[in-house]
Amino acid sequence: MTIRVIDAGEVAARLTYDIAVPLMRDAMIALSAGATKQLLRGIIDLNGEDAFGVMPGALDSGGFGAKLVSVFPGNVARGGMAHQGLVVMFDPGTGAPAAVVDAGELTAIRTAAASAAATIALARPEADHLAILGTGEQARRHIDAIRATRTVRRLTIWGRDSKRAAKLAEETGGEASFSVREAVADADIICTVTAAADPILSAMDVRPGTHINAVGSSRAGPAEIANDLVIHARFFADHRAGVLAQGAEFLRAKAAGLIDDAHVLGEIGEVFAGTLAGRISSDDVTIYKSLGSIVQDLACAKWLCRVNNE
């Protein structure tokens, strides 16, 4: 038995955003249509902010597997990746393990690609001021992914470490901001990609018509978006069951008695498929809550496992 190994370099070279964004769109449509299977992620808390996750799933189009991933936020300050691990793919015909794919690079690309796909669906067509809150791995990835799918005429960046924000702004042609409010003041697309334990963005900061990709918190507990903004927005999940169980911003607002499960209007896959209305007014504030789904990883891994991607 031969198991193919696809390392980070191959993932980065081949899984470009022109490939990854449509893959994410199709994977999320399939998830919402019941054409995939996935369990809620299993998470084991380790020391401090560190964690270990297991995410199993299957594609009805062929292929099943799991992602084993460690999340060590402190690695970013050391120049490493917060997410590290493996995606293991199995042959749908024989059940034999078929491939192992670097999960750190794959996760980095697919997370930003999924946000870019959501931005296409939910942001106003003319939206061209992107604000990034955060300076880690996903900050740069979101800049690249959204620039790959639309014209960004202005980029503003905020981070708790002002030196890191200034460096990222210099490297990406953006502007470093001294506060969240300054960064998002005129923005019409906002990506929150921080490790914040408590909300950094509230309703008073956001102008009408803004689209928000809420990405930094991937489990119950840490939350980037304040309750008043959650209840003000049209709120969409990547995976509804996942957000109802593990979406920190939703859970905080629900625990405060401000919303119920109906506030999660549905899944982004339904919006992509045209079966659920996304933005219904130019003044709507929309939130795409990204936890990350194993079907996203499997769709990318399946594509990478093809010998020829013709």
Short mmCIF file of C-alpha atoms in Angstrom, two decimals:
data_model
loop_
_atom_site.label_atom_id
_atom_site.label_comp_id
_atom_site.label_asym_id
_atom_site.label_seq_id
_atom_site.Cartn_x
_atom_site.Cartn_y
_atom_site.Cartn_z
CA MET A 1 0.00 0.00 0.00
CA THR A 2 1.38 3.37 -1.05
CA ILE A 3 0.25 6.48 0.81
CA ARG A 4 0.80 9.75 -1.00
CA VAL A 5 2.33 12.58 1.02
CA ILE A 6 1.51 16.17 0.03
CA ASP A 7 3.65 18.61 1.97
CA ALA A 8 3.13 22.29 2.72
CA GLY A 9 5.17 23.41 -0.27
CA GLU A 10 3.02 21.46 -2.71
CA VAL A 11 -0.18 22.70 -1.07
CA ALA A 12 0.99 26.33 -1.32
CA ALA A 13 2.12 25.97 -4.93
CA ARG A 14 -0.98 24.25 -6.27
CA LEU A 15 -3.90 25.37 -4.09
CA THR A 16 -4.14 28.93 -5.37
CA TYR A 17 -7.14 31.12 -4.59
CA ASP A 18 -8.56 30.80 -8.10
CA ILE A 19 -8.85 27.08 -7.30
CA ALA A 20 -9.64 27.26 -3.58
CA VAL A 21 -12.47 29.82 -3.65
CA PRO A 22 -14.69 27.81 -6.05
CA LEU A 23 -13.84 24.64 -4.10
CA MET A 24 -15.10 26.30 -0.92
CA ARG A 25 -18.27 27.47 -2.62
CA ASP A 26 -19.04 23.98 -3.93
CA ALA A 27 -18.16 22.29 -0.62
CA MET A 28 -20.47 24.54 1.36
CA ILE A 29 -23.32 24.09 -1.11
CA ALA A 30 -22.87 20.32 -0.75
CA LEU A 31 -22.82 20.59 3.06
CA SER A 32 -26.05 22.58 3.14
CA ALA A 33 -27.70 20.20 0.66
CA GLY A 34 -26.90 17.16 2.81
CA ALA A 35 -24.44 15.80 0.25
CA THR A 36 -21.63 15.52 2.81
CA LYS A 37 -21.27 14.14 6.32
CA GLN A 38 -19.39 15.68 9.23
CA LEU A 39 -19.42 15.54 12.99
CA LEU A 40 -18.91 18.49 15.28
CA ARG A 41 -15.22 18.98 15.87
CA GLY A 42 -13.73 17.36 18.93
CA ILE A 43 -11.50 19.70 20.92
CA ILE A 44 -9.15 18.90 23.78
CA ASP A 45 -7.85 21.91 25.69
CA LEU A 46 -4.17 21.68 26.48
CA ASN A 47 -2.07 24.26 28.31
CA GLY A 48 -3.21 27.89 28.23
CA GLU A 49 -4.67 28.76 24.82
CA ASP A 50 -3.33 25.60 23.15
CA ALA A 51 -5.69 22.93 21.89
CA PHE A 52 -5.89 19.72 19.87
CA GLY A 53 -8.75 19.08 17.46
CA VAL A 54 -10.11 16.12 15.52
CA MET A 55 -12.49 16.68 12.60
CA PRO A 56 -13.91 13.65 10.69
CA GLY A 57 -16.08 13.81 7.59
CA ALA A 58 -17.03 12.36 4.22
CA LEU A 59 -17.83 13.69 0.77
CA ASP A 60 -20.68 11.97 -1.08
CA SER A 61 -18.76 12.80 -4.25
CA GLY A 62 -16.04 10.41 -3.05
CA GLY A 63 -13.47 10.43 -0.30
CA PHE A 64 -13.55 10.51 3.46
CA GLY A 65 -11.06 11.30 6.16
CA ALA A 66 -10.18 13.43 9.12
CA LYS A 67 -8.06 16.37 10.13
CA LEU A 68 -5.83 16.13 13.19
CA VAL A 69 -4.72 19.61 14.12
CA SER A 70 -2.97 21.38 16.97
CA VAL A 71 -3.74 25.03 17.63
CA PHE A 72 -0.85 26.82 19.36
CA PRO A 73 -1.39 30.60 19.00
CA GLY A 74 1.97 31.36 20.60
CA ASN A 75 3.74 29.94 17.55
CA VAL A 76 2.85 33.03 15.54
CA ALA A 77 5.11 35.26 17.66
CA ARG A 78 7.89 32.73 17.09
CA GLY A 79 7.44 32.95 13.33
CA GLY A 80 5.51 29.69 13.02
CA MET A 81 1.93 28.70 12.25
CA ALA A 82 -0.83 28.54 14.84
CA HIS A 83 -2.48 25.57 13.11
CA GLN A 84 -0.38 22.48 12.45
CA GLY A 85 -1.43 18.97 11.61
CA LEU A 86 -2.45 16.47 8.98
CA VAL A 87 -5.44 15.69 6.81
CA VAL A 88 -5.68 11.94 6.25
CA MET A 89 -7.62 10.85 3.16
CA PHE A 90 -9.04 7.35 2.62
CA ASP A 91 -9.92 5.61 -0.62
CA PRO A 92 -13.75 5.53 -0.94
CA GLY A 93 -13.63 2.21 -2.78
CA THR A 94 -11.33 0.14 -0.57
CA GLY A 95 -11.33 2.08 2.70
CA ALA A 96 -7.54 2.13 2.67
CA PRO A 97 -5.62 5.26 3.70
CA ALA A 98 -4.64 6.99 0.48
CA ALA A 99 -2.93 10.29 1.29
CA VAL A 100 -1.63 12.56 4.01
CA VAL A 101 -1.78 16.31 3.41
CA ASP A 102 -0.16 19.09 5.42
CA ALA A 103 -3.05 20.62 7.36
CA GLY A 104 -1.39 23.85 8.43
CA GLU A 105 -1.00 25.24 4.92
CA LEU A 106 -4.29 23.76 3.74
CA THR A 107 -6.20 25.27 6.68
CA ALA A 108 -4.61 28.66 6.14
CA ILE A 109 -5.63 28.75 2.50
CA ARG A 110 -9.12 27.28 2.78
CA THR A 111 -10.12 29.51 5.71
CA ALA A 112 -9.32 32.68 3.80
CA ALA A 113 -10.78 31.27 0.59
CA ALA A 114 -14.06 30.51 2.38
CA SER A 115 -14.21 34.10 3.66
CA ALA A 116 -13.53 35.40 0.17
CA ALA A 117 -16.38 33.28 -1.19
CA ALA A 118 -18.70 34.59 1.55
CA THR A 119 -17.61 38.15 0.77
CA ILE A 120 -18.55 37.70 -2.89
CA ALA A 121 -22.02 36.55 -1.80
CA LEU A 122 -22.71 39.00 1.05
CA ALA A 123 -20.72 42.21 0.54
CA ARG A 124 -22.10 45.02 -1.59
CA PRO A 125 -20.74 44.73 -5.16
CA GLU A 126 -19.04 48.13 -4.90
CA ALA A 127 -17.41 47.40 -1.52
CA ASP A 128 -13.69 48.16 -1.85
CA HIS A 129 -12.39 49.22 1.60
CA LEU A 130 -11.11 46.19 3.47
CA ALA A 131 -10.33 46.40 7.20
CA ILE A 132 -8.32 43.63 8.81
CA LEU A 133 -8.41 43.27 12.59
CA GLY A 134 -5.46 41.10 13.56
CA THR A 135 -1.89 40.65 12.39
CA GLY A 136 -1.32 36.89 12.41
CA GLU A 137 -1.33 34.22 9.71
CA GLN A 138 -4.97 34.72 8.73
CA ALA A 139 -4.59 38.49 8.43
CA ARG A 140 -2.24 38.20 5.47
CA ARG A 141 -4.17 35.27 4.01
CA HIS A 142 -7.44 37.21 4.08
CA ILE A 143 -5.83 40.19 2.40
CA ASP A 144 -4.53 37.96 -0.40
CA ALA A 145 -7.77 35.97 -0.80
CA ILE A 146 -10.07 38.97 -0.94
CA ARG A 147 -7.74 40.85 -3.26
CA ALA A 148 -7.81 37.80 -5.52
CA THR A 149 -11.58 38.04 -5.86
CA ARG A 150 -12.31 41.80 -5.96
CA THR A 151 -10.68 45.20 -6.28
CA VAL A 152 -9.53 46.54 -2.91
CA ARG A 153 -8.85 50.26 -3.21
CA ARG A 154 -8.11 50.81 0.49
CA LEU A 155 -6.74 48.48 3.15
CA THR A 156 -6.63 49.36 6.85
CA ILE A 157 -5.06 47.13 9.49
CA TRP A 158 -5.29 47.10 13.29
CA GLY A 159 -3.57 44.84 15.78
CA ARG A 160 -2.86 44.85 19.49
CA ASP A 161 0.83 45.04 18.61
CA SER A 162 1.13 48.32 16.71
CA LYS A 163 4.58 47.41 15.37
CA ARG A 164 3.26 44.22 13.82
CA ALA A 165 0.33 46.14 12.33
CA ALA A 166 2.68 48.73 10.85
CA LYS A 167 4.91 46.02 9.39
CA LEU A 168 1.99 44.17 7.83
CA ALA A 169 0.62 47.42 6.42
CA GLU A 170 3.98 48.26 4.87
CA GLU A 171 4.30 44.81 3.32
CA THR A 172 0.77 44.79 1.89
CA GLY A 173 0.35 48.43 0.85
CA GLY A 174 -2.15 49.14 3.60
CA GLU A 175 -2.51 51.69 6.38
CA ALA A 176 -1.89 50.86 10.03
CA SER A 177 -4.59 52.14 12.38
CA PHE A 178 -4.21 53.04 16.06
CA SER A 179 -7.64 51.71 17.07
CA VAL A 180 -10.32 49.32 15.90
CA ARG A 181 -12.71 52.22 15.41
CA GLU A 182 -10.24 54.04 13.19
CA ALA A 183 -9.54 50.93 11.12
CA VAL A 184 -13.20 50.19 10.40
CA ALA A 185 -14.59 53.74 10.26
CA ASP A 186 -15.14 53.79 6.49
CA ALA A 187 -14.71 50.08 5.79
CA ASP A 188 -17.35 48.08 3.95
CA ILE A 189 -15.62 44.70 4.41
CA ILE A 190 -14.21 43.73 7.82
CA CYS A 191 -12.33 40.54 8.68
CA THR A 192 -11.81 39.78 12.36
CA VAL A 193 -8.89 37.36 12.59
CA THR A 194 -7.65 37.89 16.14
CA ALA A 195 -7.07 35.73 19.19
CA ALA A 196 -9.15 38.12 21.31
CA ALA A 197 -10.77 36.56 24.36
CA ASP A 198 -13.42 39.30 24.53
CA PRO A 199 -15.18 41.36 21.85
CA ILE A 200 -13.22 44.03 20.02
CA LEU A 201 -15.89 45.11 17.49
CA SER A 202 -19.31 46.54 18.38
CA ALA A 203 -22.30 47.96 16.53
CA MET A 204 -21.27 51.58 17.02
CA ASP A 205 -18.03 50.89 15.12
CA VAL A 206 -19.67 49.54 11.97
CA ARG A 207 -21.38 51.60 9.31
CA PRO A 208 -24.54 50.45 7.46
CA GLY A 209 -23.93 48.12 4.53
CA THR A 210 -20.81 46.49 5.96
CA HIS A 211 -20.01 42.82 5.59
CA ILE A 212 -18.05 41.07 8.37
CA ASN A 213 -16.15 37.79 8.26
CA ALA A 214 -15.85 36.64 11.89
CA VAL A 215 -13.00 34.15 11.82
CA GLY A 216 -10.69 34.40 14.82
CA SER A 217 -12.76 32.45 17.33
CA SER A 218 -13.22 28.84 16.24
CA ARG A 219 -14.88 27.47 19.38
CA ALA A 220 -17.10 28.39 22.29
CA GLY A 221 -15.38 30.85 24.62
CA PRO A 222 -13.31 33.60 22.98
CA ALA A 223 -15.47 36.07 21.02
CA GLU A 224 -14.50 38.95 18.71
CA ILE A 225 -17.95 40.44 18.02
CA ALA A 226 -20.01 42.22 20.70
CA ASN A 227 -23.60 41.24 21.43
CA ASP A 228 -25.05 44.48 20.06
CA LEU A 229 -23.44 43.86 16.68
CA VAL A 230 -24.50 40.21 16.59
CA ILE A 231 -28.16 41.09 17.16
CA HIS A 232 -27.98 43.99 14.66
CA ALA A 233 -26.66 41.87 11.80
CA ARG A 234 -28.00 39.32 9.36
CA PHE A 235 -26.09 36.35 10.78
CA PHE A 236 -24.99 33.40 8.63
CA ALA A 237 -23.11 30.25 9.64
CA ASP A 238 -20.67 28.14 7.71
CA HIS A 239 -22.29 25.10 9.39
CA ARG A 240 -25.44 25.88 11.38
CA ALA A 241 -25.16 22.98 13.82
CA GLY A 242 -21.56 23.89 14.49
CA VAL A 243 -22.32 27.54 15.20
CA LEU A 244 -25.28 26.68 17.43
CA ALA A 245 -22.98 24.48 19.49
CA GLN A 246 -19.59 26.22 19.26
CA GLY A 247 -20.00 29.72 17.78
CA ALA A 248 -18.83 31.96 20.61
CA GLU A 249 -20.38 35.22 19.43
CA PHE A 250 -23.77 33.61 18.88
CA LEU A 251 -23.61 31.73 22.19
CA ARG A 252 -22.77 34.86 24.20
CA ALA A 253 -25.71 36.79 22.77
CA LYS A 254 -28.01 33.80 23.31
CA ALA A 255 -26.83 33.35 26.90
CA ALA A 256 -27.63 37.01 27.52
CA GLY A 257 -31.22 36.36 26.37
CA LEU A 258 -30.87 38.68 23.37
CA ILE A 259 -31.43 36.13 20.57
CA ASP A 260 -32.47 32.54 20.01
CA ASP A 261 -31.43 29.90 17.50
CA ALA A 262 -33.56 31.51 14.78
CA HIS A 263 -31.09 34.41 14.67
CA VAL A 264 -28.76 32.13 12.72
CA LEU A 265 -30.59 32.62 9.44
CA GLY A 266 -28.97 29.63 7.80
CA GLU A 267 -25.77 28.50 6.15
CA ILE A 268 -23.56 30.25 3.63
CA GLY A 269 -24.00 27.23 1.34
CA GLU A 270 -27.69 28.05 1.09
CA VAL A 271 -26.83 31.61 0.11
CA PHE A 272 -24.40 30.32 -2.52
CA ALA A 273 -27.09 27.98 -3.88
CA GLY A 274 -29.68 30.78 -4.03
CA THR A 275 -32.08 29.06 -1.64
CA LEU A 276 -31.57 31.62 1.15
CA ALA A 277 -31.50 35.39 0.81
CA GLY A 278 -28.21 36.95 1.84
CA ARG A 279 -28.10 40.72 1.72
CA ILE A 280 -31.61 42.09 1.18
CA SER A 281 -30.78 45.78 1.57
CA SER A 282 -27.76 47.92 0.78
CA ASP A 283 -27.81 49.02 4.45
CA ASP A 284 -27.76 45.49 5.88
CA VAL A 285 -24.85 44.55 8.09
CA THR A 286 -24.02 40.92 7.39
CA ILE A 287 -21.89 38.52 9.41
CA TYR A 288 -20.42 35.27 8.13
CA LYS A 289 -19.40 33.19 11.15
CA SER A 290 -16.54 30.89 10.19
CA LEU A 291 -15.70 27.96 12.42
CA GLY A 292 -14.22 25.89 9.62
CA SER A 293 -15.64 22.62 8.32
CA ILE A 294 -13.87 19.36 7.58
CA VAL A 295 -15.65 19.17 4.23
CA GLN A 296 -13.66 22.25 3.23
CA ASP A 297 -10.43 20.44 4.04
CA LEU A 298 -11.54 17.25 2.34
CA ALA A 299 -12.58 19.08 -0.83
CA CYS A 300 -9.14 20.70 -1.05
CA ALA A 301 -7.32 17.46 -0.19
CA LYS A 302 -9.33 15.53 -2.79
CA TRP A 303 -8.41 18.09 -5.43
CA LEU A 304 -4.74 17.97 -4.44
CA CYS A 305 -4.74 14.16 -4.56
CA ARG A 306 -5.62 14.13 -8.22
CA VAL A 307 -2.55 13.30 -10.28
CA ASN A 308 -3.64 15.66 -13.01
CA ASN A 309 -5.70 18.73 -12.22
CA GLU A 310 -6.59 19.34 -15.83
#
